[in-house]
Short mmCIF file of C-alpha atoms in Angstrom, two decimals:
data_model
loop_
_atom_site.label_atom_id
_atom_site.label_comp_id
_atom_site.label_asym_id
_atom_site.label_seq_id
_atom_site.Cartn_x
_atom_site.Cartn_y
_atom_site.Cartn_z
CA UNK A 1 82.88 126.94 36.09
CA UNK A 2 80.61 124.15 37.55
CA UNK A 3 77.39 125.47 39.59
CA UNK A 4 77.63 125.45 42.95
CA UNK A 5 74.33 124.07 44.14
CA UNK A 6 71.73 124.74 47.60
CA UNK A 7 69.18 122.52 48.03
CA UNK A 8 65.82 123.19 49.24
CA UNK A 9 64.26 121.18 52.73
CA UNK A 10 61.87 119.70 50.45
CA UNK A 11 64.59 117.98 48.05
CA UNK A 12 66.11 114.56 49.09
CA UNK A 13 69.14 115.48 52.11
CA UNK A 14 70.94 112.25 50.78
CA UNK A 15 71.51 113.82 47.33
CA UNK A 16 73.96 116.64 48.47
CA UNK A 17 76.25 113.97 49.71
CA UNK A 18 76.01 111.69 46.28
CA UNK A 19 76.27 114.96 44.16
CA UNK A 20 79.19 116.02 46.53
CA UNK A 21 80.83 112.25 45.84
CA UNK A 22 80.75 113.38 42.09
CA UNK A 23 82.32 116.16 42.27
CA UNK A 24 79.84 118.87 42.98
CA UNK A 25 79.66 121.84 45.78
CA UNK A 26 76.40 121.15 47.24
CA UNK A 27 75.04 122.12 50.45
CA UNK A 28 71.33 120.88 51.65
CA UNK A 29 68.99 123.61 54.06
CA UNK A 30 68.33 120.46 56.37
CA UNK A 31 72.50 120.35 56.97
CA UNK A 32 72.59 124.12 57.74
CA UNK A 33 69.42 123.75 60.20
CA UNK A 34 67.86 126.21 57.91
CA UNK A 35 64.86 123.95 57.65
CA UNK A 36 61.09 126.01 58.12
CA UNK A 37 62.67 129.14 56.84
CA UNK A 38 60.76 131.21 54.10
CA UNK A 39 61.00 130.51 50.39
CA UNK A 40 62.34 133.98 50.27
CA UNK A 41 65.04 133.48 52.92
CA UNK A 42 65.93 130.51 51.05
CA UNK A 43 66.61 132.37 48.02
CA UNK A 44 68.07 135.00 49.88
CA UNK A 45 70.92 132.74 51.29
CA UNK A 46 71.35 130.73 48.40
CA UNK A 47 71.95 134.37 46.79
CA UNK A 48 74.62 135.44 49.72
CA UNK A 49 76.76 132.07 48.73
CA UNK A 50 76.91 132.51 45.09
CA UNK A 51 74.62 129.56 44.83
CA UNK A 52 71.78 128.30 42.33
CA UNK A 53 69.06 126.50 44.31
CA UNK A 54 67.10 123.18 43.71
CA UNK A 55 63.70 122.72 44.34
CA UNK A 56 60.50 120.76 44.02
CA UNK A 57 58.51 123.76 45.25
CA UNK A 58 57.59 125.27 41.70
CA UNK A 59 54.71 127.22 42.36
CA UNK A 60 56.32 129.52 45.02
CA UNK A 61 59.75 129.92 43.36
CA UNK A 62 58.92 130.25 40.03
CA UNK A 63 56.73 133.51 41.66
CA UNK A 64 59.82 134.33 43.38
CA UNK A 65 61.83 134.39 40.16
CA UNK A 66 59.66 136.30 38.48
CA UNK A 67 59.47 139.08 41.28
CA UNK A 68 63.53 139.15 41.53
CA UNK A 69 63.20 139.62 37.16
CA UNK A 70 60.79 142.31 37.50
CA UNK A 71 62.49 144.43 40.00
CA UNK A 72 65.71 143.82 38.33
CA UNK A 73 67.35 141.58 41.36
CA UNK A 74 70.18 139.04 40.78
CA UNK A 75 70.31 135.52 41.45
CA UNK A 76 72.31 132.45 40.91
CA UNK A 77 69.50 130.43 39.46
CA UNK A 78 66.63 128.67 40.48
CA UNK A 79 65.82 124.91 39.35
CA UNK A 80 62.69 123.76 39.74
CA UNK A 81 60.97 120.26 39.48
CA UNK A 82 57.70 118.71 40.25
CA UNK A 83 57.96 115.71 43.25
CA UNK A 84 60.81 113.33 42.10
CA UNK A 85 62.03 109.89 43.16
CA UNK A 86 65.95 110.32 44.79
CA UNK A 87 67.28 107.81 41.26
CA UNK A 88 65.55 111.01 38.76
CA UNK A 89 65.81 113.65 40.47
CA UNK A 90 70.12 112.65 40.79
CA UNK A 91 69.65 111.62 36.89
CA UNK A 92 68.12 115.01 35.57
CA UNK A 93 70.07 116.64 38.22
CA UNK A 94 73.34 115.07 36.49
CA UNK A 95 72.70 116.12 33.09
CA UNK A 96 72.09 119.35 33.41
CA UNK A 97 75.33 120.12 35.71
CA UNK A 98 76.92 118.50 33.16
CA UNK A 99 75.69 120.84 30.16
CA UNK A 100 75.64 123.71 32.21
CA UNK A 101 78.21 126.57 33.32
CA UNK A 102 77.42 128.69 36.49
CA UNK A 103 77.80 131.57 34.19
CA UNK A 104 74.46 130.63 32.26
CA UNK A 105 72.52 129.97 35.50
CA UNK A 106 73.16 133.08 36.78
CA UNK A 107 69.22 134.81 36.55
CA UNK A 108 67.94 132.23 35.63
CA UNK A 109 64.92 130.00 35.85
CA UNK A 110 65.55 126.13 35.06
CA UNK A 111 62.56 123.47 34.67
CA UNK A 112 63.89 120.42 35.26
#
């Protein structure tokens, strides 16, 4: 089963749409109006949809993902990156939705 992805506020809003054009169930904060929330509510929805969530904030969610591991909570993944141009981030992006079932997302922290 493909992953189903959320994207962070900080991640390029056009790449839910070109993602989406290729096939992929993508949804961006900044289309929801879910823009300013916490890193934690982020997770939190992303969580509620069954989602694994994008991001260029590492720092933050990679703490995040190591609190939900250490208190034994679930998630749908978490893929980080540092600061990427629209072209890599949709490049890297590609490749690993391509090698990648939801299945093995699922708790799971992703450097991209």
């Amino acid at each position: 089963m493909k992953i189903e992805l959320f994207l962070d506020e900080d991640v390029h809003s056009g790449l839910a749409h070109a993602l989406r054009k290729r096939g992929y169930d993508v949804i961006h904060a900044q289309e929801l109006d879910r823009k300013g929330r916490s890193d934690s509510d982020q997770l939190l929805f992303a969580i509620q949809q069954e989602r694994c969530l994008f991001t260029f904030n590492v720092k933050d969610f990679v703490i995040l993902h190591n609190q939900y591991a250490k208190s034994q909570q679930e998630h749908f993944g978490i893929i980080v990156s540092k600061q990427l141009s629209f072209r890599e981030s949709m490049s890297k992006l590609l490749r690993l939705l391509q090698r990648t079932a939801k299945e093995t997302m699922k708790n799971h922290l992703e450097f991209l």
